[in-house]
Amino acid sequence: MLNARMMSMIAVALIAGQLIIRGWLVATGNFYWDDLVLIARASSNPILSWEYLGHSHDGHFMPAAFLLAGVATWLAPVNWVVPALTLIVLQAIASLAVWRMIRVIAPAARAGALVALAFYLFSPMTVPAFAWWASGLNTLPMQAALAWIVADAVRLARDDVDPARRRAVWIRSTVVFVIALAFFEKSLFILPIAFVAAVLASGGGRAALTTTLRAGRELWASLAAVTAIWVVVYFVTADPTAGNHSVGQTARLVWRSVNHAIVPSLVGGPWEWDRWTPSPPTGFPATWMIVAGWVVLGAITWWAVTRKRGAVPIVAFAVVYAVAAQIPVMWNRSSPETAIALAQHMRYLPDTALVFAIAIALLVGAPPRRAPAPDARQDAEEKSPTVILLPVVGALAMVSAVVSLVSFSASWRDNPTGDYLETAVATLHDNADATLLDQSVPLEILQPVVYPDNQISRIFGRVDPRPDFGTSTDRLLVLDTAGNAVPGGVTQRRLIGQGFGSCARPEISGPSRLALDGPLFPWPWTVSLSYCATRDGEIEMSLDGGRAVRVPVRSGLGAIYVRLDGGGDAISVRPVTPGLRLHTGAGRVGEAVEARFAGG
């Protein structure tokens, strides 16, 4: 029979094994999508400003996550090492907190407690959110806080806390709750989860409900007050209801999440992960895995209901949460254009995996329906099929989960972001004396929907040394899709006709308008324009509705490339330097691209 020392050693080994595997996963990974948005905002705003910390990111209010991302960007801009270390440290904290929680919930459990821990540590439901830095900054603090607060709530409900320390316990849990909310608004679920877990750990029923409310009244009052305040702050600062929503699409996404993500994860699935850049990996469980998952769920439910007192509400708690927790997430992403495969990305499920671990701990810690005689209890426990089967089934599921993680890692590595960033940083170092116009990163790295955070001036803003990101240059360099600096050109969205004068008789000596061959919609455009000037000096250029930009010109023939915001059917030009006159040749307005793609 396992003793406390052996259990601790096995638990430490399991946690160490998880961290080694997760360390390999992040070591072979890199930045992806929202990670670059966090970096872009941290590179273009003071990291302690409310404009940065209080920004509503895709409907999330997460000042602590922004702060941690900002510190990492300040320490090592566009360097994966620091984010990878933050993920490992946060995971270690969460895993230790979960083990503490399991021992509090089921102090007498042996093999069952280790199964609950192993389920959490290796469940495929926790992998995608961990590997993705932006997601891990949300979910890992929530997991750690949930485990810590559940343990404290159970201790208070069972009156296992020294009266002299009760105040310290509930204040500590309240602080932990606030910190978790600052990382992820979904941490609001911690209060109901902790309350239900404490009631169930106390035996369930009306008496347990009353006892739990009374024994933890300070904790529940403080958590409820924080929840109420945070809900107000969240809806004031964020916009979670933006976009189109569909009840039918929400239902389909929730069912797909349950049937193709949660259920197969019970047997360590899926084993197949595919990816279409720039989307994240999508899990595709085999049919047999889905069937096996339902069989395992049914078998666990049957065993629990027939062998354990109070099992029905525990199972119901886990099942209801698994479904209910998906509804707000899927509702926010339930537009008709949303692909149903979104539910198979599995990055919204770490808290569900932890609730399942809580349920397992509650079940293995619950008393049997028919207690054996005292002298036969230990012998019955040692010979129980459950004691033998649980570790075996748990070990098989753990091996299956590792297979899933290896498959996920192979798909996750199919990501051009890391190579692009590494090459681009080296290129910026090598061209530190140049001036670059702003441009978008490649579409497979980040798409225009996140503009302006897809601009190189924002993503590489804290890289040092680097070129100046200016609004004009006489030598257009651009970063190609690999991150190398190459000669640039301007696409032909609109043409600028040649001026009616000549170099000998320049036509521009005051405010003028250069007509385009058609209108432009408001956008950050790049202008390519040849000229000859009577002297060195500056001119001012602008598009309708945009800010005027001062551009240096040199005496004689030259060419300029200018970044202008705005639209309209003409470019305003005004000499700023007294005595400067200008003749303009043909030009273009479009996007800055590699010269070979600019066209004739």
Coordinates of C-alpha atoms in Angstrom, one line a residue:
M1 CA 0.0 0.0 0.0
L2 CA 1.2 3.5 -0.9
N3 CA 2.3 5.5 2.1
A4 CA 2.5 9.3 2.3
R5 CA 6.2 9.5 1.5
M6 CA 5.8 7.2 -1.6
M7 CA 2.9 9.3 -2.8
S8 CA 4.8 12.5 -2.5
M9 CA 7.8 11.0 -4.4
I10 CA 5.5 9.8 -7.2
A11 CA 3.7 13.2 -7.3
V12 CA 7.0 15.0 -7.6
A13 CA 8.1 12.6 -10.3
L14 CA 4.9 13.2 -12.3
I15 CA 5.1 16.9 -12.0
A16 CA 8.8 16.8 -13.0
G17 CA 7.9 14.6 -16.0
Q18 CA 5.2 17.0 -17.1
L19 CA 7.5 20.0 -16.8
I20 CA 10.2 18.2 -18.8
I21 CA 7.8 17.3 -21.6
R22 CA 6.3 20.8 -21.6
G23 CA 9.8 22.2 -21.6
W24 CA 10.5 20.3 -24.7
L25 CA 7.2 21.5 -26.2
V26 CA 8.0 25.2 -25.7
A27 CA 11.7 24.7 -26.7
T28 CA 10.5 23.5 -30.1
G29 CA 7.8 26.2 -30.3
N30 CA 7.8 29.9 -30.9
F31 CA 5.6 33.0 -31.1
Y32 CA 2.2 32.8 -32.8
W33 CA -0.4 35.4 -33.8
D34 CA -1.7 37.1 -30.6
D35 CA 1.8 36.8 -29.1
L36 CA 2.9 39.3 -31.7
V37 CA 0.0 41.6 -30.9
L38 CA 1.1 41.6 -27.3
I39 CA 4.6 42.4 -28.4
A40 CA 3.4 45.1 -30.8
R41 CA 1.4 46.8 -28.1
A42 CA 4.3 46.5 -25.6
S43 CA 6.7 48.0 -28.1
S44 CA 4.5 51.0 -29.0
N45 CA 3.2 52.0 -25.5
P46 CA 4.7 52.6 -22.1
I47 CA 4.2 49.2 -20.4
L48 CA 2.9 50.8 -17.2
S49 CA 0.3 53.0 -19.0
W50 CA -3.4 52.4 -18.7
E51 CA -3.6 52.6 -22.5
Y52 CA -1.5 49.5 -22.6
L53 CA -2.6 47.6 -19.5
G54 CA -6.3 48.4 -19.8
H55 CA -6.6 47.6 -23.6
S56 CA -9.5 45.4 -24.5
H57 CA -7.8 42.6 -26.4
D58 CA -10.3 40.6 -28.5
G59 CA -12.9 41.1 -25.7
H60 CA -10.4 40.2 -22.9
F61 CA -9.6 42.4 -20.0
M62 CA -6.2 41.2 -18.8
P63 CA -3.9 43.9 -17.3
A64 CA -1.6 41.4 -15.5
A65 CA -1.1 39.4 -18.7
F66 CA -0.3 42.6 -20.6
L67 CA 2.2 43.6 -17.8
L68 CA 4.0 40.2 -17.9
A69 CA 4.1 40.3 -21.7
G70 CA 5.4 43.9 -21.5
V71 CA 8.2 43.0 -19.0
A72 CA 9.2 40.0 -21.2
T73 CA 9.3 42.3 -24.3
W74 CA 11.3 45.0 -22.5
L75 CA 13.8 42.4 -21.2
A76 CA 14.3 40.6 -24.5
P77 CA 12.4 42.0 -27.5
V78 CA 11.1 39.3 -29.9
N79 CA 13.1 36.7 -28.1
W80 CA 11.3 33.4 -27.4
V81 CA 13.4 32.4 -24.4
V82 CA 11.8 34.6 -21.8
P83 CA 8.2 33.8 -22.8
A84 CA 9.1 30.1 -22.8
L85 CA 10.4 30.4 -19.3
T86 CA 7.3 32.2 -18.1
L87 CA 5.2 29.3 -19.4
I88 CA 7.3 26.7 -17.6
V89 CA 7.3 28.7 -14.3
L90 CA 3.5 29.3 -14.4
Q91 CA 2.9 25.7 -15.2
A92 CA 5.0 24.6 -12.3
I93 CA 3.1 26.8 -9.9
A94 CA -0.3 25.5 -11.3
S95 CA 0.8 21.9 -11.0
L96 CA 2.0 22.2 -7.4
A97 CA -1.2 24.0 -6.5
V98 CA -3.3 21.2 -8.1
W99 CA -1.5 18.6 -6.1
R100 CA -2.0 20.6 -2.9
M101 CA -5.7 20.8 -3.7
I102 CA -6.0 17.1 -4.4
R103 CA -4.4 16.2 -1.0
V104 CA -6.8 18.6 0.7
I105 CA -9.9 17.2 -1.0
A106 CA -9.0 13.5 -0.6
P107 CA -6.4 13.3 2.2
A108 CA -6.9 9.5 2.6
A109 CA -6.8 8.6 -1.1
R110 CA -3.8 6.9 -2.5
A111 CA -3.7 5.7 -6.1
G112 CA -6.9 7.6 -6.9
A113 CA -5.2 10.9 -5.8
L114 CA -2.3 10.2 -8.1
V115 CA -4.7 9.4 -11.0
A116 CA -6.4 12.8 -10.4
L117 CA -3.1 14.5 -10.5
A118 CA -1.9 12.6 -13.6
F119 CA -5.1 13.4 -15.4
Y120 CA -4.6 17.1 -15.0
L121 CA -0.8 17.0 -15.7
F122 CA -1.1 15.2 -19.0
S123 CA -4.6 15.8 -20.3
P124 CA -4.5 17.0 -24.0
M125 CA -7.1 19.6 -22.9
T126 CA -4.4 21.6 -21.3
V127 CA -1.7 21.4 -24.1
P128 CA -2.8 23.9 -26.8
A129 CA -3.4 26.8 -24.4
F130 CA 0.0 26.1 -22.7
A131 CA 2.0 26.2 -25.9
W132 CA 0.5 29.4 -27.1
W133 CA 2.1 32.2 -25.0
A134 CA -0.8 34.7 -25.1
S135 CA -3.2 31.9 -24.1
G136 CA -1.0 30.5 -21.4
L137 CA -0.7 34.0 -19.8
N138 CA -4.5 33.8 -19.5
T139 CA -5.1 30.2 -18.4
L140 CA -2.2 29.2 -16.3
P141 CA -2.7 31.8 -13.6
M142 CA -6.4 30.9 -13.6
Q143 CA -5.6 27.2 -13.1
A144 CA -3.2 27.9 -10.2
A145 CA -5.7 30.3 -8.5
L146 CA -8.6 27.9 -9.0
A147 CA -6.7 25.0 -7.4
W148 CA -5.5 27.2 -4.5
I149 CA -8.9 28.7 -3.7
V150 CA -10.7 25.4 -4.0
A151 CA -8.2 23.9 -1.4
D152 CA -8.8 26.8 1.0
A153 CA -12.5 26.7 0.5
V154 CA -12.6 23.0 1.3
R155 CA -10.4 23.5 4.4
L156 CA -12.7 26.2 5.7
A157 CA -15.8 24.1 5.0
R158 CA -14.4 21.2 6.9
D159 CA -13.2 23.4 9.7
D160 CA -9.6 22.3 9.1
V161 CA -8.2 25.8 9.6
D162 CA -6.9 27.1 12.9
P163 CA -9.3 29.8 14.1
A164 CA -6.3 32.1 14.5
R165 CA -5.5 31.7 10.8
R166 CA -9.0 31.9 9.3
R167 CA -8.6 35.6 8.5
A168 CA -5.3 35.0 6.8
V169 CA -6.7 32.2 4.7
W170 CA -9.7 34.0 3.3
I171 CA -7.7 37.2 2.7
R172 CA -5.0 35.2 0.9
S173 CA -7.5 33.5 -1.3
T174 CA -9.1 36.8 -2.1
V175 CA -5.8 38.3 -3.2
V176 CA -5.1 35.2 -5.3
F177 CA -8.6 35.6 -6.9
V178 CA -7.9 39.3 -7.8
I179 CA -4.6 38.3 -9.4
A180 CA -6.2 35.6 -11.4
L181 CA -8.9 38.0 -12.6
A182 CA -6.2 40.4 -13.7
F183 CA -4.8 37.7 -16.0
F184 CA -8.1 36.4 -17.3
E185 CA -11.8 37.4 -16.8
K186 CA -12.8 33.7 -17.1
S187 CA -11.4 33.4 -13.5
L188 CA -14.9 34.7 -12.5
F189 CA -15.8 31.0 -12.7
I190 CA -13.6 30.3 -9.7
L191 CA -16.2 31.4 -7.2
P192 CA -18.9 29.0 -8.2
I193 CA -16.5 26.2 -8.8
A194 CA -14.9 26.6 -5.4
F195 CA -18.3 26.8 -3.7
V196 CA -19.7 23.7 -5.3
A197 CA -16.4 21.8 -4.7
A198 CA -16.5 22.8 -1.0
V199 CA -20.1 21.7 -0.6
L200 CA -19.5 18.3 -2.3
A201 CA -16.3 17.8 -0.3
S202 CA -18.4 18.2 2.8
G203 CA -20.8 15.4 1.8
G204 CA -23.3 17.3 -0.3
G205 CA -26.9 17.9 0.6
R206 CA -28.6 20.7 2.4
A207 CA -26.6 20.3 5.6
A208 CA -23.3 20.6 3.7
L209 CA -24.6 23.6 1.9
T210 CA -25.5 25.4 5.2
T211 CA -22.2 24.4 6.8
T212 CA -20.1 25.5 3.8
L213 CA -21.9 28.9 3.7
R214 CA -21.4 29.5 7.4
A215 CA -17.9 28.1 7.7
G216 CA -16.6 30.1 4.8
R217 CA -18.8 33.2 5.0
E218 CA -15.9 35.7 5.0
L219 CA -14.4 34.0 1.9
W220 CA -17.7 33.8 0.0
A221 CA -18.5 37.4 0.9
S222 CA -15.1 38.7 -0.3
L223 CA -15.1 36.7 -3.5
A224 CA -18.6 37.8 -4.3
A225 CA -17.7 41.4 -3.7
V226 CA -14.6 41.2 -6.0
T227 CA -16.7 39.4 -8.6
A228 CA -19.4 42.1 -8.6
I229 CA -16.7 44.8 -8.9
W230 CA -14.8 43.0 -11.6
V231 CA -17.9 42.3 -13.7
V232 CA -18.6 46.1 -13.8
V233 CA -15.0 46.9 -14.7
Y234 CA -14.9 44.2 -17.4
F235 CA -18.0 45.4 -19.2
V236 CA -16.8 49.0 -18.9
T237 CA -13.4 48.3 -20.4
A238 CA -14.1 45.4 -22.7
D239 CA -16.6 44.7 -25.5
P240 CA -17.3 40.9 -25.3
T241 CA -20.6 41.1 -27.2
A242 CA -19.2 42.7 -30.4
G243 CA -19.8 40.9 -33.7
N244 CA -22.5 38.6 -35.0
H245 CA -23.8 35.7 -32.9
S246 CA -26.0 32.7 -33.6
V247 CA -27.7 30.4 -31.1
G248 CA -27.6 27.6 -33.6
Q249 CA -23.9 28.0 -34.4
T250 CA -23.2 28.2 -30.6
A251 CA -25.0 24.9 -30.0
R252 CA -23.0 23.3 -32.9
L253 CA -19.7 24.6 -31.6
V254 CA -20.4 23.4 -28.0
W255 CA -21.4 19.9 -29.2
R256 CA -18.3 19.7 -31.4
S257 CA -16.2 20.8 -28.4
V258 CA -17.7 18.1 -26.2
N259 CA -17.8 15.2 -28.7
H260 CA -14.6 15.9 -30.6
A261 CA -12.4 17.5 -27.9
I262 CA -13.4 16.8 -24.3
V263 CA -14.7 13.2 -24.7
P264 CA -11.7 11.8 -26.7
S265 CA -9.3 13.5 -24.3
L266 CA -10.5 11.1 -21.6
V267 CA -8.5 8.4 -23.4
G268 CA -5.6 10.7 -24.3
G269 CA -6.8 11.8 -27.7
P270 CA -6.7 13.1 -30.3
W271 CA -3.6 11.6 -31.9
E272 CA -3.9 13.5 -35.1
W273 CA -3.3 17.2 -35.3
D274 CA -3.3 19.2 -38.6
R275 CA -2.7 22.8 -39.3
W276 CA -3.4 25.2 -42.1
T277 CA -1.2 28.3 -41.6
P278 CA -1.9 30.8 -40.1
S279 CA -4.6 28.9 -38.1
P280 CA -3.6 27.0 -35.0
P281 CA -3.5 23.2 -34.9
T282 CA -6.8 21.4 -35.1
G283 CA -7.3 18.0 -33.4
F284 CA -9.0 15.2 -35.4
P285 CA -9.8 12.3 -33.1
A286 CA -10.4 8.9 -34.7
T287 CA -14.0 7.6 -34.4
W288 CA -12.8 4.8 -32.1
M289 CA -11.4 7.4 -29.7
I290 CA -14.7 9.2 -29.5
V291 CA -16.5 6.0 -28.8
A292 CA -13.8 4.9 -26.3
G293 CA -14.1 8.3 -24.5
W294 CA -17.9 7.9 -24.1
V295 CA -17.3 4.3 -22.9
V296 CA -14.8 5.5 -20.3
L297 CA -17.1 8.3 -19.2
G298 CA -20.0 5.8 -18.8
A299 CA -17.8 3.3 -16.9
I300 CA -16.5 6.0 -14.5
T301 CA -20.1 7.2 -13.9
W302 CA -21.3 3.7 -13.3
W303 CA -18.5 2.9 -10.9
A304 CA -18.9 6.1 -9.1
V305 CA -22.7 5.9 -8.7
T306 CA -22.6 2.2 -7.6
R307 CA -19.6 2.5 -5.3
K308 CA -19.4 6.0 -3.9
R309 CA -21.8 8.0 -1.7
G310 CA -22.7 11.4 -3.2
A311 CA -21.3 10.5 -6.6
V312 CA -24.3 11.7 -8.6
P313 CA -23.9 15.4 -7.8
I314 CA -20.1 15.1 -8.3
V315 CA -20.5 13.6 -11.8
A316 CA -23.3 16.2 -12.6
F317 CA -21.0 19.0 -11.4
A318 CA -18.2 17.9 -13.8
V319 CA -20.5 17.3 -16.8
V320 CA -22.5 20.5 -16.3
Y321 CA -19.4 22.6 -16.1
A322 CA -17.8 20.9 -19.1
V323 CA -20.8 22.0 -21.2
A324 CA -21.7 25.3 -19.6
A325 CA -18.1 26.7 -19.6
Q326 CA -18.1 26.4 -23.4
I327 CA -21.2 28.4 -24.0
P328 CA -19.9 31.9 -23.4
V329 CA -16.7 31.2 -25.4
M330 CA -18.5 29.7 -28.3
W331 CA -21.2 32.4 -28.3
N332 CA -18.5 35.1 -28.7
R333 CA -17.3 33.2 -31.7
S334 CA -20.6 32.0 -33.2
S335 CA -20.8 34.2 -36.3
P336 CA -21.9 32.4 -39.4
E337 CA -18.3 32.6 -40.8
T338 CA -16.8 30.7 -37.9
A339 CA -15.5 27.3 -38.9
I340 CA -17.0 24.5 -36.8
A341 CA -13.4 23.1 -36.4
L342 CA -12.7 26.0 -34.0
A343 CA -14.0 23.8 -31.2
Q344 CA -11.3 21.3 -32.0
H345 CA -8.5 23.7 -31.3
M346 CA -8.9 22.8 -27.6
R347 CA -7.4 25.9 -26.2
Y348 CA -10.5 26.8 -24.3
L349 CA -10.5 23.6 -22.2
P350 CA -7.7 23.8 -19.5
D351 CA -10.2 24.8 -16.7
T352 CA -12.5 21.9 -17.8
A353 CA -9.5 19.5 -17.3
L354 CA -8.9 20.9 -13.9
V355 CA -12.6 20.6 -12.9
F356 CA -12.5 17.0 -14.0
A357 CA -9.4 16.5 -11.7
I358 CA -11.4 18.1 -8.9
A359 CA -14.3 15.6 -9.6
I360 CA -11.9 12.7 -9.6
A361 CA -10.4 13.8 -6.3
L362 CA -13.9 14.2 -4.8
L363 CA -14.9 10.7 -6.0
V364 CA -11.8 8.9 -4.7
G365 CA -12.2 10.8 -1.5
A366 CA -15.9 10.0 -1.0
P367 CA -16.9 7.2 1.4
P368 CA -18.1 3.9 -0.1
R369 CA -21.8 3.1 -0.3
R370 CA -21.3 0.1 2.0
A371 CA -18.5 0.4 4.4
P372 CA -16.7 -2.8 5.3
A373 CA -16.1 -3.9 8.8
P374 CA -13.2 -2.0 10.4
D375 CA -10.9 -5.1 10.5
A376 CA -11.6 -5.8 6.9
R377 CA -11.4 -2.2 5.5
Q378 CA -7.6 -2.2 4.8
D379 CA -7.7 -5.6 3.2
A380 CA -10.6 -4.7 1.1
E381 CA -8.9 -1.5 -0.1
E382 CA -5.7 -3.4 -1.0
K383 CA -7.6 -6.1 -3.0
S384 CA -10.1 -3.8 -4.6
P385 CA -10.1 -4.0 -8.4
T386 CA -10.2 -0.2 -8.4
V387 CA -6.8 0.0 -6.7
I388 CA -5.4 -2.2 -9.4
L389 CA -7.3 -0.8 -12.4
L390 CA -7.0 2.9 -11.7
P391 CA -3.2 3.1 -12.1
V392 CA -3.3 0.8 -15.1
V393 CA -6.0 2.8 -16.9
G394 CA -4.4 6.0 -15.8
A395 CA -1.0 4.9 -17.2
L396 CA -2.5 3.9 -20.5
A397 CA -4.3 7.2 -20.8
M398 CA -1.1 9.1 -19.9
V399 CA 0.9 7.3 -22.6
S400 CA -1.9 8.1 -25.1
A401 CA -1.8 11.8 -24.0
V402 CA 1.9 11.9 -24.6
V403 CA 1.4 10.5 -28.1
S404 CA -1.2 13.3 -28.6
L405 CA 1.3 15.9 -27.4
V406 CA 4.0 14.7 -29.7
S407 CA 1.6 14.9 -32.6
F408 CA 0.5 18.4 -31.5
S409 CA 4.1 19.5 -31.3
A410 CA 4.9 18.4 -34.8
S411 CA 1.9 20.5 -36.0
W412 CA 2.7 23.4 -33.8
R413 CA 6.3 23.6 -35.2
D414 CA 4.8 24.1 -38.7
N415 CA 4.9 27.8 -38.1
P416 CA 7.0 30.3 -40.1
T417 CA 6.9 33.0 -37.4
G418 CA 10.1 32.0 -35.5
D419 CA 12.3 31.8 -38.6
Y420 CA 10.9 35.1 -39.9
L421 CA 11.4 36.9 -36.6
E422 CA 15.0 35.6 -36.2
T423 CA 16.0 36.7 -39.7
A424 CA 14.2 40.0 -39.5
V425 CA 15.9 40.9 -36.2
A426 CA 19.3 40.1 -37.7
T427 CA 18.4 42.2 -40.8
L428 CA 17.4 45.1 -38.7
H429 CA 20.7 45.0 -36.8
D430 CA 22.6 44.9 -40.1
N431 CA 20.7 47.9 -41.5
A432 CA 20.6 50.1 -38.4
D433 CA 21.8 53.1 -40.4
A434 CA 18.9 53.0 -42.9
T435 CA 15.4 54.3 -42.8
L436 CA 12.6 51.9 -43.4
L437 CA 9.0 52.7 -44.2
D438 CA 6.4 50.8 -42.2
Q439 CA 5.0 47.7 -43.7
S440 CA 2.9 44.7 -42.7
V441 CA 4.4 41.4 -41.8
P442 CA 3.6 38.5 -44.1
L443 CA 0.1 37.3 -44.1
E444 CA 1.1 33.9 -42.8
I445 CA 2.6 35.6 -39.8
L446 CA -0.2 38.1 -38.9
Q447 CA -3.1 39.3 -41.0
P448 CA -4.4 42.9 -41.5
V449 CA -7.4 42.3 -39.2
V450 CA -5.1 43.2 -36.3
Y451 CA -3.8 46.5 -37.9
P452 CA -1.8 48.4 -36.8
D453 CA -0.3 45.7 -34.7
N454 CA 0.8 43.8 -37.8
Q455 CA 3.2 46.6 -38.7
I456 CA 7.0 46.0 -38.4
S457 CA 7.4 49.4 -36.6
R458 CA 5.3 48.0 -33.7
I459 CA 6.5 44.4 -33.6
F460 CA 10.2 45.4 -33.8
G461 CA 9.8 48.7 -31.9
R462 CA 12.0 47.7 -29.0
V463 CA 14.7 45.9 -31.0
D464 CA 18.0 47.6 -30.6
P465 CA 20.0 48.5 -32.8
R466 CA 17.5 48.9 -35.7
P467 CA 16.8 51.3 -38.5
D468 CA 14.5 54.3 -37.9
F469 CA 10.9 53.6 -39.0
G470 CA 10.2 56.8 -40.9
T471 CA 7.6 58.3 -43.1
S472 CA 9.9 58.9 -46.1
T473 CA 13.0 57.6 -47.7
D474 CA 14.9 58.0 -51.0
R475 CA 15.9 54.3 -51.0
L476 CA 13.1 51.9 -50.5
L477 CA 14.0 48.7 -48.6
V478 CA 11.5 46.2 -47.5
L479 CA 11.5 43.0 -45.5
D480 CA 10.7 40.0 -47.7
T481 CA 8.6 37.0 -46.5
A482 CA 11.7 35.5 -45.0
G483 CA 12.7 38.6 -43.1
N484 CA 15.6 39.7 -45.4
A485 CA 16.0 43.3 -46.5
V486 CA 15.5 43.6 -50.3
P487 CA 14.9 46.4 -52.8
G488 CA 11.3 47.6 -52.6
G489 CA 8.8 48.9 -55.1
V490 CA 5.2 50.2 -54.9
T491 CA 2.2 48.4 -56.4
Q492 CA 0.1 50.2 -58.9
R493 CA -3.1 50.9 -57.0
R494 CA -3.3 54.4 -58.5
L495 CA -1.0 56.4 -60.9
I496 CA 0.2 59.9 -60.6
G497 CA 0.6 61.8 -63.9
Q498 CA 3.7 63.7 -64.8
G499 CA 3.7 67.4 -64.0
F500 CA 3.1 69.9 -66.9
G501 CA 6.4 71.7 -66.3
S502 CA 10.0 70.6 -66.6
C503 CA 13.2 70.5 -64.6
A504 CA 14.1 73.9 -66.2
R505 CA 10.6 75.3 -65.5
P506 CA 9.3 73.6 -62.3
E507 CA 5.5 73.8 -61.9
I508 CA 5.2 73.6 -58.1
S509 CA 6.2 76.6 -56.1
G510 CA 3.2 76.7 -53.7
P511 CA 0.4 74.5 -52.5
S512 CA -0.6 72.1 -55.4
R513 CA -2.6 69.0 -56.0
L514 CA -1.2 65.9 -57.8
A515 CA -4.2 64.2 -59.5
L516 CA -4.6 60.5 -59.3
D517 CA -6.2 58.3 -62.0
G518 CA -8.9 57.2 -59.5
P519 CA -10.0 57.6 -55.9
L520 CA -8.4 55.9 -52.9
F521 CA -10.2 54.6 -49.8
P522 CA -8.7 55.7 -46.5
W523 CA -5.7 53.5 -45.7
P524 CA -2.0 53.8 -45.0
W525 CA -0.6 54.1 -48.5
T526 CA 2.9 54.3 -49.9
V527 CA 3.7 56.9 -52.6
S528 CA 6.5 56.6 -55.1
L529 CA 7.3 59.8 -56.8
S530 CA 10.2 61.1 -59.0
Y531 CA 11.1 64.8 -59.0
C532 CA 13.6 67.4 -59.8
A533 CA 14.1 70.2 -57.3
T534 CA 15.8 73.6 -57.5
R535 CA 17.5 73.2 -54.1
D536 CA 17.7 71.0 -51.0
G537 CA 14.8 71.5 -48.7
E538 CA 11.5 70.0 -47.5
I539 CA 8.1 69.6 -48.9
E540 CA 4.8 68.7 -47.2
M541 CA 2.6 65.9 -48.6
S542 CA -0.8 64.6 -47.6
L543 CA -3.9 62.7 -48.7
D544 CA -7.4 63.8 -47.9
G545 CA -8.3 63.1 -44.3
G546 CA -4.7 62.2 -43.4
R547 CA -1.8 63.9 -41.5
A548 CA 0.6 65.9 -43.5
V549 CA 4.1 64.5 -43.7
R550 CA 7.3 66.5 -44.2
V551 CA 9.6 65.0 -46.8
P552 CA 13.3 66.0 -47.5
V553 CA 14.3 66.5 -51.1
R554 CA 17.7 67.1 -52.8
S555 CA 18.6 69.5 -55.5
G556 CA 18.4 68.0 -59.0
L557 CA 16.8 64.7 -60.0
G558 CA 15.6 62.3 -57.3
A559 CA 12.9 60.0 -56.1
I560 CA 11.0 59.7 -52.8
Y561 CA 8.9 57.1 -51.2
V562 CA 6.4 58.4 -48.7
R563 CA 4.0 56.7 -46.3
L564 CA 0.7 58.7 -46.2
D565 CA -2.5 58.0 -44.3
G566 CA -5.8 59.0 -46.0
G567 CA -7.7 58.7 -49.2
G568 CA -9.2 60.8 -52.0
D569 CA -8.3 61.4 -55.6
A570 CA -5.3 63.7 -55.3
I571 CA -2.1 64.2 -53.2
S572 CA -1.5 67.7 -51.7
V573 CA 2.0 69.0 -52.1
R574 CA 3.4 72.2 -50.6
P575 CA 7.1 73.4 -50.6
V576 CA 8.1 74.2 -47.0
T577 CA 11.6 75.6 -47.7
P578 CA 11.6 79.2 -49.1
G579 CA 12.6 79.4 -52.7
L580 CA 12.1 75.6 -53.3
R581 CA 10.4 74.7 -56.6
L582 CA 9.6 71.3 -57.8
H583 CA 8.8 69.4 -61.0
T584 CA 7.2 66.0 -60.5
G585 CA 7.5 63.0 -62.8
A586 CA 5.2 60.0 -62.9
G587 CA 4.4 58.2 -59.7
R588 CA 2.4 55.5 -58.0
V589 CA 0.3 55.0 -54.9
G590 CA 0.0 51.5 -53.5
E591 CA 1.6 49.1 -51.1
A592 CA 5.4 48.8 -50.5
V593 CA 6.4 45.3 -51.6
E594 CA 9.5 43.5 -53.0
A595 CA 10.5 45.2 -56.2
R596 CA 10.0 42.0 -58.2
F597 CA 6.3 42.0 -57.2
A598 CA 5.7 45.7 -57.9
G599 CA 4.9 45.3 -61.6
G600 CA 6.0 47.4 -64.5

